[in-house]
Coordinates of C-alpha atoms and ligand atoms in Angstrom, one line a residue:
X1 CA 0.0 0.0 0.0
X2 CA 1.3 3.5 -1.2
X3 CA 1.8 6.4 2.1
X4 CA 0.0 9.2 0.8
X5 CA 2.6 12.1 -0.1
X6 CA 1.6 15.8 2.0
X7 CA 3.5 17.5 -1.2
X8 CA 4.4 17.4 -4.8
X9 CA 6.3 18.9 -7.2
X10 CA 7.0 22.6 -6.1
X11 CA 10.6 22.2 -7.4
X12 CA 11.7 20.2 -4.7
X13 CA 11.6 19.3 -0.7
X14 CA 15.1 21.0 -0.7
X15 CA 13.0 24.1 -1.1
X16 CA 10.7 23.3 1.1
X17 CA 13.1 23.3 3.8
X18 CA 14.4 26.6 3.1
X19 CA 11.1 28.7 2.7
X20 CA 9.8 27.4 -0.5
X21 CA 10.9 28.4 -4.1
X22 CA 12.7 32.2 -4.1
X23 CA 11.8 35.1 -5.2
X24 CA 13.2 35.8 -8.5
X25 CA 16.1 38.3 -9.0
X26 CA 15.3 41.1 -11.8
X27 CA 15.2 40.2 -15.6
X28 CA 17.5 41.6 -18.2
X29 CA 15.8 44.9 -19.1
X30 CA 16.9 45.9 -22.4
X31 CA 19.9 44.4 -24.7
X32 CA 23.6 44.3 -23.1
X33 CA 27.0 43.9 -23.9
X34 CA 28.9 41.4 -21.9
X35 CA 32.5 39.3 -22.6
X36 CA 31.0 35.6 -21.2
X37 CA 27.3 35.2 -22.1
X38 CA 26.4 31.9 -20.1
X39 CA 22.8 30.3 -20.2
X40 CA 21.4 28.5 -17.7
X41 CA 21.7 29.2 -13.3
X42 CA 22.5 25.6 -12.3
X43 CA 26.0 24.1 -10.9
X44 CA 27.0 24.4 -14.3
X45 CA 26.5 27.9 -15.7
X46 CA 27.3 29.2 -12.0
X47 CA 30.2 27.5 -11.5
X48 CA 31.6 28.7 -14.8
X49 CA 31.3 32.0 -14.0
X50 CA 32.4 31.6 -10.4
X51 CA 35.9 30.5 -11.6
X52 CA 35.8 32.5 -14.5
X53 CA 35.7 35.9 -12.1
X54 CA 38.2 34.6 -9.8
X55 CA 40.8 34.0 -12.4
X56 CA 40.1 37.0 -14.3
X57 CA 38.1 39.8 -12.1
X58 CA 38.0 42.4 -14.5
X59 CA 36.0 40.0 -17.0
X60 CA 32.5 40.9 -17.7
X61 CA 30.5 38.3 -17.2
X62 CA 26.1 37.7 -16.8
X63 CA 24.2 34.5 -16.3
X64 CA 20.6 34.5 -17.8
X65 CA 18.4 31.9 -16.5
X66 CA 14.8 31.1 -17.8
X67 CA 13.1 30.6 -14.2
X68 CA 15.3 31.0 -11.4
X69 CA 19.0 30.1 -10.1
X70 CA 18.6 26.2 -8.9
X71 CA 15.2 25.5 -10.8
X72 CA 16.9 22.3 -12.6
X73 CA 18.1 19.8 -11.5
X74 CA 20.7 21.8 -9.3
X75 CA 18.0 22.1 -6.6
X76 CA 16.3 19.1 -7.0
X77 CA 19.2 16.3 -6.8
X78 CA 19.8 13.7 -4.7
X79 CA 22.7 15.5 -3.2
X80 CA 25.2 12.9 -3.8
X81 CA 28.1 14.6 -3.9
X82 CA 30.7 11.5 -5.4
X83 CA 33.4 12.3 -7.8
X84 CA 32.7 9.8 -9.8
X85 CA 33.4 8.6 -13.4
X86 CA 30.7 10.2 -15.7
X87 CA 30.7 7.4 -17.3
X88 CA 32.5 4.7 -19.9
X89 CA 36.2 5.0 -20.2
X90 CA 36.3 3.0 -22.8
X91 CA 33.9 4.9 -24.8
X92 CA 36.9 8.1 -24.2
X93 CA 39.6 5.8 -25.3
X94 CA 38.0 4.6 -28.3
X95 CA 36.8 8.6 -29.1
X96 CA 40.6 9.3 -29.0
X97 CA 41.6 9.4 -25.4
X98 CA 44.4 8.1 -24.1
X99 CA 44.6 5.9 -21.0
X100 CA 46.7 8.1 -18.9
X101 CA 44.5 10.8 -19.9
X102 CA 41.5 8.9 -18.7
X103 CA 42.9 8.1 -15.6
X104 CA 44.1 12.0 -15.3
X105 CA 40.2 12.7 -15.6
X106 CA 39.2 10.0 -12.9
X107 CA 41.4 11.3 -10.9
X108 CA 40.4 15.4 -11.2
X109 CA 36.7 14.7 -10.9
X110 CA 37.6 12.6 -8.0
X111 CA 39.3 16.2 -6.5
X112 CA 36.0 17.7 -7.3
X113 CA 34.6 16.7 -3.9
X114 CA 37.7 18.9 -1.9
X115 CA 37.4 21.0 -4.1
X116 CA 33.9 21.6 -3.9
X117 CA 34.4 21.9 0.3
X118 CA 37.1 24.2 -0.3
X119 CA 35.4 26.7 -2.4
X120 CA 32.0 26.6 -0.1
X121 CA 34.0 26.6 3.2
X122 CA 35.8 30.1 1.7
X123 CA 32.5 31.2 0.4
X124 CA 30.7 30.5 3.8
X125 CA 28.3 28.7 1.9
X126 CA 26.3 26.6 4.2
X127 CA 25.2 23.6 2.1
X128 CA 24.7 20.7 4.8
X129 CA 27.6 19.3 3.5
X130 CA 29.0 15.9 5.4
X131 CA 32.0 14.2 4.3
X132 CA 30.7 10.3 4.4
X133 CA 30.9 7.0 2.3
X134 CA 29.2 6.1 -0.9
X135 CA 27.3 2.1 -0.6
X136 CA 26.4 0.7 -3.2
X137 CA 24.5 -2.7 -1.8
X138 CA 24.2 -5.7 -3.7
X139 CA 21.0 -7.9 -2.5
X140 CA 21.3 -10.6 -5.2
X141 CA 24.9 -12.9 -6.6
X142 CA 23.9 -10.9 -9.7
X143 CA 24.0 -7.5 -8.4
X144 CA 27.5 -8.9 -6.0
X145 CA 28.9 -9.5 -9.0
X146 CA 28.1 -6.4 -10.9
X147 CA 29.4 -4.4 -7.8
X148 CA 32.6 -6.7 -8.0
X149 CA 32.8 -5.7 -11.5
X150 CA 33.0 -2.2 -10.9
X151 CA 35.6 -2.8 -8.0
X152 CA 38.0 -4.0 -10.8
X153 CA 37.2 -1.5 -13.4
X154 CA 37.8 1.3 -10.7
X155 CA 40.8 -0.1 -10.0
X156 CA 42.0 -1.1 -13.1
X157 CA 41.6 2.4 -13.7
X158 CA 43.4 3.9 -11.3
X159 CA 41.2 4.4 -8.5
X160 CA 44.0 4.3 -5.3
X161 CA 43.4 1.5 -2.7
X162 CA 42.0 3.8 0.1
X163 CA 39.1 4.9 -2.3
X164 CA 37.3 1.7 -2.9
X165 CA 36.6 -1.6 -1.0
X166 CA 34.2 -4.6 -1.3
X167 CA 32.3 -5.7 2.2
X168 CA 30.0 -8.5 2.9
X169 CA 26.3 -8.9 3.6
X170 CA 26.7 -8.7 7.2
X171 CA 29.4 -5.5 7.4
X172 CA 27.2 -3.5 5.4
X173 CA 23.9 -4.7 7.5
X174 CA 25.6 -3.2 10.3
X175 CA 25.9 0.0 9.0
X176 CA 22.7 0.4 7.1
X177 CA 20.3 -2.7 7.9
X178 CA 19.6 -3.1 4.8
X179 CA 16.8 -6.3 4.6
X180 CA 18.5 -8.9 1.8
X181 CA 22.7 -7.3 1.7
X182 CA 25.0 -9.8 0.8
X183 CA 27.2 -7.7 0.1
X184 CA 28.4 -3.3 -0.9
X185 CA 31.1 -1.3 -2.9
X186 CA 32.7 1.4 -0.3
X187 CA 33.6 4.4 -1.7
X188 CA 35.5 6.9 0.2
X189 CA 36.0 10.5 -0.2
X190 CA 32.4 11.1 -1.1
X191 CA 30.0 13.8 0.2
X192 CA 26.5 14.2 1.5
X193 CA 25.2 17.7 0.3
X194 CA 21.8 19.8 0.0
X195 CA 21.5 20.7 -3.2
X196 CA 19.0 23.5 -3.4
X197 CA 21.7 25.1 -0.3
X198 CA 24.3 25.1 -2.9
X199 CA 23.3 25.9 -5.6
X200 CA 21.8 29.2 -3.9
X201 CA 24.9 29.5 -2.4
X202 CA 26.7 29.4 -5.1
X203 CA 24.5 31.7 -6.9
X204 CA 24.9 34.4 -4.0
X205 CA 28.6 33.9 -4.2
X206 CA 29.1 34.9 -8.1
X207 CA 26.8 38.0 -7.8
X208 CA 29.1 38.3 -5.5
X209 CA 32.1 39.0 -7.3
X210 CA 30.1 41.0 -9.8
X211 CA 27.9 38.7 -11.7
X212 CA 24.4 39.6 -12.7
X213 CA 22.3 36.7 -13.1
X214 CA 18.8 38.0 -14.9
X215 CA 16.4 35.7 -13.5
X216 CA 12.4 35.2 -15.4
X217 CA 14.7 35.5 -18.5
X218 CA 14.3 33.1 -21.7
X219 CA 16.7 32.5 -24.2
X220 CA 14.8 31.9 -27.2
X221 CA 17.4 32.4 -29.5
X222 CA 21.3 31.8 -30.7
X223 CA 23.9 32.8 -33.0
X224 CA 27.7 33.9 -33.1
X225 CA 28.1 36.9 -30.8
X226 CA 24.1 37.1 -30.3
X227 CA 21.9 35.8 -27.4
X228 CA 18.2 36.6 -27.8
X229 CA 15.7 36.2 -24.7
X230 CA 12.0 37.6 -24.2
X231 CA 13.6 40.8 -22.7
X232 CA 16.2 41.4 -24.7
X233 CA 19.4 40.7 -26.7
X234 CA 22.7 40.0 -25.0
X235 CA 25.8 40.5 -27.6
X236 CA 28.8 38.8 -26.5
X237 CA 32.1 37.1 -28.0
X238 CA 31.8 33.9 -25.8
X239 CA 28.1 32.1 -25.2
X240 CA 28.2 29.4 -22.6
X241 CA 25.4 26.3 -22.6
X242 CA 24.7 25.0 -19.4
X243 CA 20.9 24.2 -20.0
X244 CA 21.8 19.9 -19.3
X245 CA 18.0 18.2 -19.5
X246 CA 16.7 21.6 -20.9
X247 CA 18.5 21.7 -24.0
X248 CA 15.9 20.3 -26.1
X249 CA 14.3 23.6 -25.4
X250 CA 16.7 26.0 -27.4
X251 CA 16.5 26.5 -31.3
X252 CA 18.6 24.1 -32.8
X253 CA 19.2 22.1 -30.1
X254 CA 16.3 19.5 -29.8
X255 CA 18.3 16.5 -30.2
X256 CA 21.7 17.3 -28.3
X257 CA 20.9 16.3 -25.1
X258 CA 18.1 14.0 -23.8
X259 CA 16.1 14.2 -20.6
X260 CA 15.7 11.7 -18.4
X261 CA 13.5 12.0 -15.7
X262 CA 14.5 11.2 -11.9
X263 CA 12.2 11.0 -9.3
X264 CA 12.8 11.8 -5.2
X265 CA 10.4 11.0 -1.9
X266 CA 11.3 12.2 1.3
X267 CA 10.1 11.0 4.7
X268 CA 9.0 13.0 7.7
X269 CA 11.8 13.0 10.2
X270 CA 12.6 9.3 11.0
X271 CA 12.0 8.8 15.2
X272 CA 15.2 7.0 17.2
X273 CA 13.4 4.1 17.8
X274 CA 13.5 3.4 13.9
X275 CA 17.2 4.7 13.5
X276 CA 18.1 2.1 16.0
X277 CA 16.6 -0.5 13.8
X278 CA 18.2 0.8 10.3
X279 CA 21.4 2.1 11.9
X280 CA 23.0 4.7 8.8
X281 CA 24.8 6.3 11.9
X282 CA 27.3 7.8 9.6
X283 CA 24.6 9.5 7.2
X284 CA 26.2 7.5 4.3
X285 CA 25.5 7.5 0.6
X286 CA 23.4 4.6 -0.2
X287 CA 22.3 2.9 -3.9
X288 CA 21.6 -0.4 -4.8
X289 CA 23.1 -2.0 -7.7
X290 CA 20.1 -3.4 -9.5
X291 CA 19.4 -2.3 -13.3
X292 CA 16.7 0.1 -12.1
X293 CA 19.3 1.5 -9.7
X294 CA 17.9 3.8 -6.8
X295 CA 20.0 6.7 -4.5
X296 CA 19.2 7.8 -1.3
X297 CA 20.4 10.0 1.9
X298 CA 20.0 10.1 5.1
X299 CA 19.7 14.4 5.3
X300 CA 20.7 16.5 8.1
X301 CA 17.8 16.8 9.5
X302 CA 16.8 13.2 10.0
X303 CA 15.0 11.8 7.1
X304 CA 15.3 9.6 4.1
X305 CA 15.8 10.6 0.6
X306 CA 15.0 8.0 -1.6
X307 CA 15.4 8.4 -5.3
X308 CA 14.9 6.4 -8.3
X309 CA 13.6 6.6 -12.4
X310 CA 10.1 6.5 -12.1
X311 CA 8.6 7.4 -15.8
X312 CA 12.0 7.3 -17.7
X313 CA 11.4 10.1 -20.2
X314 CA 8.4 11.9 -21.8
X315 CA 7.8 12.3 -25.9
X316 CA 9.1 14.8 -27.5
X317 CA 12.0 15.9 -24.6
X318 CA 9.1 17.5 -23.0
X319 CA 10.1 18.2 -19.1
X320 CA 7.2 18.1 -15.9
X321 CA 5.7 21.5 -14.7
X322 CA 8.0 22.5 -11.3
X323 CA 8.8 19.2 -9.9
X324 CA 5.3 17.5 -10.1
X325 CA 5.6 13.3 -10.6
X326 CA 3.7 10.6 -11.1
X327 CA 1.5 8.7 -8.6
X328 CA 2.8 5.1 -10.6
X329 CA 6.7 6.7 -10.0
X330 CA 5.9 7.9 -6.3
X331 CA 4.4 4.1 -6.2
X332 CA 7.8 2.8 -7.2
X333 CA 10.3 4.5 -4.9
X334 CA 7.7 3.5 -1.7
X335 CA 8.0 -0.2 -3.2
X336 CA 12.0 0.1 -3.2
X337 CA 12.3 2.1 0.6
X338 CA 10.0 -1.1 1.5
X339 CA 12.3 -3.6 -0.2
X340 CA 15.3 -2.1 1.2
X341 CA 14.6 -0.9 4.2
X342 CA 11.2 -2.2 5.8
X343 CA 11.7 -1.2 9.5
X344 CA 10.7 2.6 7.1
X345 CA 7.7 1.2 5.0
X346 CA 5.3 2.8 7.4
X347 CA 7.0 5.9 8.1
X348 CA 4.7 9.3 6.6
X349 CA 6.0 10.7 3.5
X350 CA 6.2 14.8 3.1
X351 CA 7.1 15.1 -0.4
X352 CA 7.5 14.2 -3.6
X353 CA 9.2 15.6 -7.1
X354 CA 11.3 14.6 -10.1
X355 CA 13.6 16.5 -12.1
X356 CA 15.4 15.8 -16.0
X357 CA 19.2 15.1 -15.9
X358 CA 21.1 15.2 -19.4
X359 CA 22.1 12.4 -21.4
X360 CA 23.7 12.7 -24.5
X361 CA 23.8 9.8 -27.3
X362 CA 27.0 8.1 -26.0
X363 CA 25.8 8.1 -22.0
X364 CA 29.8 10.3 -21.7
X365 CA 29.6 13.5 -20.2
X366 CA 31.5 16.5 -22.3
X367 CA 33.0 20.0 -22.0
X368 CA 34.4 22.3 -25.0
X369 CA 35.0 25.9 -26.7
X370 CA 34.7 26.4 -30.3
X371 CA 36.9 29.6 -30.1
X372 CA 35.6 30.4 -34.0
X373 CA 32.7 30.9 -33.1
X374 CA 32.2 31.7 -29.6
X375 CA 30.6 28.8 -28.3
X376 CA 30.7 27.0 -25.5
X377 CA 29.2 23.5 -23.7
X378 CA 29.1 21.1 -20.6
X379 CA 27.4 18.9 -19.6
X380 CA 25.6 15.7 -20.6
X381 CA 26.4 14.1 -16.9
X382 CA 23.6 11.1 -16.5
X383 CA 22.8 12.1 -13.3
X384 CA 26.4 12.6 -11.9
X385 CA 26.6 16.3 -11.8
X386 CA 26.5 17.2 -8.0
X387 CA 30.4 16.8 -8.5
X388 CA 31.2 16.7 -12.3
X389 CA 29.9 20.4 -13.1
X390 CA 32.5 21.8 -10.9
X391 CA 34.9 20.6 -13.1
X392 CA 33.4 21.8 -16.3
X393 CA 33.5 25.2 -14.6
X394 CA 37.0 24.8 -14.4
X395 CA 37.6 23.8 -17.4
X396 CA 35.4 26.2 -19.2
X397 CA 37.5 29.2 -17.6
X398 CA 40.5 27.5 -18.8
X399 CA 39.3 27.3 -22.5
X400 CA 37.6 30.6 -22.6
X401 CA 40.5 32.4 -21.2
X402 CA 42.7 30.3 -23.1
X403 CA 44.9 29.0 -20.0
X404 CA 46.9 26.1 -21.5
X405 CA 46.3 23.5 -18.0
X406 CA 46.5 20.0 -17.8
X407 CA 42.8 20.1 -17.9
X408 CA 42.3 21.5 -21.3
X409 CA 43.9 18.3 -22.1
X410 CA 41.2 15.4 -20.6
X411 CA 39.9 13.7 -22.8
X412 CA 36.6 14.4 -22.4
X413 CA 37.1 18.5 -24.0
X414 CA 35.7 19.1 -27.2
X415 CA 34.0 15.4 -27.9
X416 CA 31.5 15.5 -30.9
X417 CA 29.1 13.3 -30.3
X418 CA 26.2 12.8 -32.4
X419 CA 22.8 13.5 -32.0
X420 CA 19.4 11.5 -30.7
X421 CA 17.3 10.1 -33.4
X422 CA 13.5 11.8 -33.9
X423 CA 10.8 10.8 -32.1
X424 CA 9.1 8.1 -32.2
X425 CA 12.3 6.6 -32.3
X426 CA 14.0 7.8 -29.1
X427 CA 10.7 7.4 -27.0
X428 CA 10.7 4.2 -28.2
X429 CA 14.1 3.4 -27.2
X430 CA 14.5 4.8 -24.0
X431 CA 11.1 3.2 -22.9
X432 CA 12.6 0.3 -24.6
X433 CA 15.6 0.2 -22.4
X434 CA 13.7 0.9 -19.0
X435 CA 11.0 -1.9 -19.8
X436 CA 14.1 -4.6 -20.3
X437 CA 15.3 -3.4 -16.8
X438 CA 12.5 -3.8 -15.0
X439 CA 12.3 -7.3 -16.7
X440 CA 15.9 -7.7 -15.8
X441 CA 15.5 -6.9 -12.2
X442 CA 12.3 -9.4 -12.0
X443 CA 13.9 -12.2 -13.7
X444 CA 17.2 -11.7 -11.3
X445 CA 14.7 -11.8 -8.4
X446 CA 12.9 -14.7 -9.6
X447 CA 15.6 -17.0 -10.5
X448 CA 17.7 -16.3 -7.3
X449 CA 19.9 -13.2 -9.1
X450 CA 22.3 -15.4 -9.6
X451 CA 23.9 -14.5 -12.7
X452 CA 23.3 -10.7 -14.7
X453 CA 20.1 -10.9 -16.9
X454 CA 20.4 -10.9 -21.0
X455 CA 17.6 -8.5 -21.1
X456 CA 20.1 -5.8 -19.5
X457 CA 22.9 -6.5 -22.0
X458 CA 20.1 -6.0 -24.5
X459 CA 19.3 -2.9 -22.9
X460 CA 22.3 -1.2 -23.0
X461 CA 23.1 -2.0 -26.4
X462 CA 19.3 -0.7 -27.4
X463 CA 20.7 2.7 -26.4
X464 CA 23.8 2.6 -26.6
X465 CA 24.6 3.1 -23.1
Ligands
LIG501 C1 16.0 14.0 -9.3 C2 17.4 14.1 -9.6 C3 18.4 13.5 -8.8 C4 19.7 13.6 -9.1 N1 20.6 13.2 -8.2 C5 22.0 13.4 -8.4 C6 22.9 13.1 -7.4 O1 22.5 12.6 -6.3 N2 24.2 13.3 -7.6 C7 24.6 13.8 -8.8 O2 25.9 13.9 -9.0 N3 23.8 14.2 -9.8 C8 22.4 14.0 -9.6 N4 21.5 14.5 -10.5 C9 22.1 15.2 -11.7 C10 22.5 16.6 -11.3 O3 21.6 17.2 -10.5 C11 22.7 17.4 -12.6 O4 23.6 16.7 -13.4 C12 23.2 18.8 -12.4 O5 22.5 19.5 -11.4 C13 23.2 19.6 -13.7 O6 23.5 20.9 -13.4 P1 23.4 21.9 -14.6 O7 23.7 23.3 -14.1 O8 24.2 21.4 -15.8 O9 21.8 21.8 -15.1 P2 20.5 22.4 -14.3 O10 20.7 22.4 -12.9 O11 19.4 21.6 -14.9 O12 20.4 23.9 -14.8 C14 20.0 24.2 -16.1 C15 19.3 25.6 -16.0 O13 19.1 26.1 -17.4 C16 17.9 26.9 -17.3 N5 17.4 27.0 -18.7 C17 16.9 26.0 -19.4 N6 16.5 26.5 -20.6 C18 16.7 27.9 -20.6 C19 16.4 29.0 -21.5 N7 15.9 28.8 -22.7 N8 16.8 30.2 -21.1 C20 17.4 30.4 -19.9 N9 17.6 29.5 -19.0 C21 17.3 28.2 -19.3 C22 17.0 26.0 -16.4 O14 15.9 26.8 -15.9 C23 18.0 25.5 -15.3 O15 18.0 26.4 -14.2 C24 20.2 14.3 -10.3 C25 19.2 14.9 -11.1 C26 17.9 14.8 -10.8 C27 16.9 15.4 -11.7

């Protein structure tokens, strides 16, 4: 039996906690001249311009943003803040990588999470941010062996010994009592974050150093040297895209990026007597390795975050009206909390939301400057930009201002990857892809989980993931 849910969709809980949805800072009024023109108020576009004014203070820089700074999927996130691999090294080597530069790029979004405390910590940003471990619990010899899997990439990879470790069943049960463990992937080094905190944060700290961000300002239009929006035009040499699931939205854009819905519910504050049953003292990350995968948190305040994918995408790259899901998806993510943890399957939810991450054709993330003609890109992070837009913003400044750093050189700058087919096609594919893996996950369950369904290997390939 579904909890009912007190609230849906207005953005996100991580809102909620801090007075609702803000205000909106004033729109552009009239047209402007700036050097960095960047669309979009999330991690992305603010972090670009964050690093961007530090290196360079005498840069003229403005953020436009359609709704307001954090309305994507900056305030709505899971707040898993991981430094992890964003997301097929082999899909960099073979697109002209090298392996020491791919292990050079693990390794700097790895430093995102430091770097990431450093900047807030200087900023005074107060994000909820709690250094902890990342879990991802296997419940099935399938999923064991998937999480072994990725023990040996990450390693393989260059991932040092002090970042990653396997622990049975019982180990992880007593840190998070989780029903059916047999068995978790430890990552260290990770961080548990609010995201709606810091992206506001963030957004504070740019206007800070000089940065207007016009706010209830649309782009609806873009060309060399030209942004046009429904309250003005902004001319500018440099034009950064950091629009991630929204992209479909710009002229000329529709099949860049596609977006994939994710989908949160929060509990009310979980009493000690339930705590003392699930344990998650040390308010870790925790995900489960099955096809369908889910994320969750415990948050500062004493309540569970669980996440998960719900419906997977809507036709035609349209996105959901602020936050607002689906009773089948809020259906889901109760079934998984249940599965996972049942000492919470009775506990009162207080909200519910979803949100679109970005996912280009090849599932790889990207970052690049097309210094003819001005225009810039990141993103395309499949739900692993908490940490991996901090170093796009790096890397952005270093292009723009043409700083010749070792990362300029990762092998993920400057990618062309190609586009999504038209709809029907990509509905069809990506509700494809989620049917086989909740197939997968069923016939795992069924049959024991001992060894990794067919139906996910046909999945992937459906996609190419
Ligand atoms: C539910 C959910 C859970 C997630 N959980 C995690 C997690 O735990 N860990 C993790 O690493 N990642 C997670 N992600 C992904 C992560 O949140 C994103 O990768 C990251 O926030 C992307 O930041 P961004 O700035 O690139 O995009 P966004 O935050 O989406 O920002 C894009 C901005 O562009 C603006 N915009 C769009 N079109 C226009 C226009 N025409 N004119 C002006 N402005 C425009 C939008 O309003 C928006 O504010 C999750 C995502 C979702 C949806």
């Amino acid at each position: 039996m579904t909890a009912p849910v007190a609230r849906n969709g207005d953005v996100s809980f991580w809102y909620g906690q801090i007075g609702g949805p803000p205000a909106r800072r004033a729109a552009l009024a009239g047209n402007r001249s700036v050097d960095v023109c960047i669309i979009g108020a999330g991690y992305t576009g603010l972090w670009t311009a964050w690093y961007l004014k530090t290196l360079q203070p005498d840069l003229s820089v403005a953020v436009v943003e359609r709704e307001f700074a954090g309305f994507g999927a900056s305030g709505r996130n899971g707040g898993w803040q991981t430094g992890g691999f964003s997301w097929s090294r082999e899909k960099y080597l073979k697109a002209g990588g090298t392996r020491q530069g791919v292990i050079d790029m693990g390794r700097a979004l790895r430093g995102t999470v430091d770097e990431v405390i450093r900047v807030t910590e200087a900023e005074g940003i107060e994000a909820d941010i709690r250094r902890t471990d990342g879990l991802v619990v296997a419940c099935t010899p399938a999923q064991l062996q998937r999480v072994r899997d990725t023990y040996e990439e990450e390693t393989a990879w260059g991932a040092p010994r002090d970042r990653i470790e396997l622990i049975g069943g019982a180990e992880m049960r007593e840190r998070i009592n989780v029903r059916d463990a047999v068995g978790a992937l430890v990552t260290h080094g990770v961080a548990r974050v609010q995201p709606a905190k810091l992206v506001r944060g963030l957004a504070a700290a740019v206007e800070r150093l000089g940065v207007p961000i016009w706010e209830g300002t649309a782009v609806t239009g873009l060309e060399k040297g030209r942004v046009t929006t429904d309250h003005g035009t902004i001319t500018a040499p440099v034009i950064v895209r950091a629009t991630e699931g929204f992209t479909a939205g710009l002229p000329g854009q529709g099949r860049k990026i596609l977006p994939l819905n994710s989908a949160i519910v929060v509990t009310e504050p979980v009493p000690d007597r339930v705590w003392q049953q699930i344990g998650w003292n040390g308010y870790e990350l925790l995900g489960d390795a099955s096809h369908t995968y889910s994320y969750a948190q415990r948050t500062a305040d004493n309540r569970i975050a669980m996440g998960g994918r719900g419906v997977p995408y809507r036709f035609g790259s349209k996105t959901d009206v602020r936050g607002r899901t689906q009773a089948a998806t809020i259906d889901k993510l109760q079934g998984i909390l249940r599965r996972l943890l049942p000492e919470a399957a009775d506990l009162p939810m207080a909200h519910a939301w979803c949100g679109v991450l970005g996912v280009p054709r090849d599932w790889c993330a990207s970052v690049g400057y097309d210094r003819a003609s001005g225009m810039a890109w990141a993103g395309g992070y499949v739900g692993l930009g908490v940490s991996t837009s901090n170093l796009s913003g790096q890397t952005l400044a270093d292009l723009i201002l043409g700083r010749d750093t070792d990362l300029v050189r990762l092998p993920w700058v400057n990618r062309q990857v190609r586009e999504w087919e038209p709809e029907p096609f990509r509905w069809l594919g990506v509700h494809g892809m989620y049917q086989l893996y909740y197939r997968a996950d069923a016939q795992e369950a069924r049959s024991g989980g001992r060894r990794t369904s067919v139906l996910a290997k046909i999945a992937n390939r459906l996609v190419g993931r």
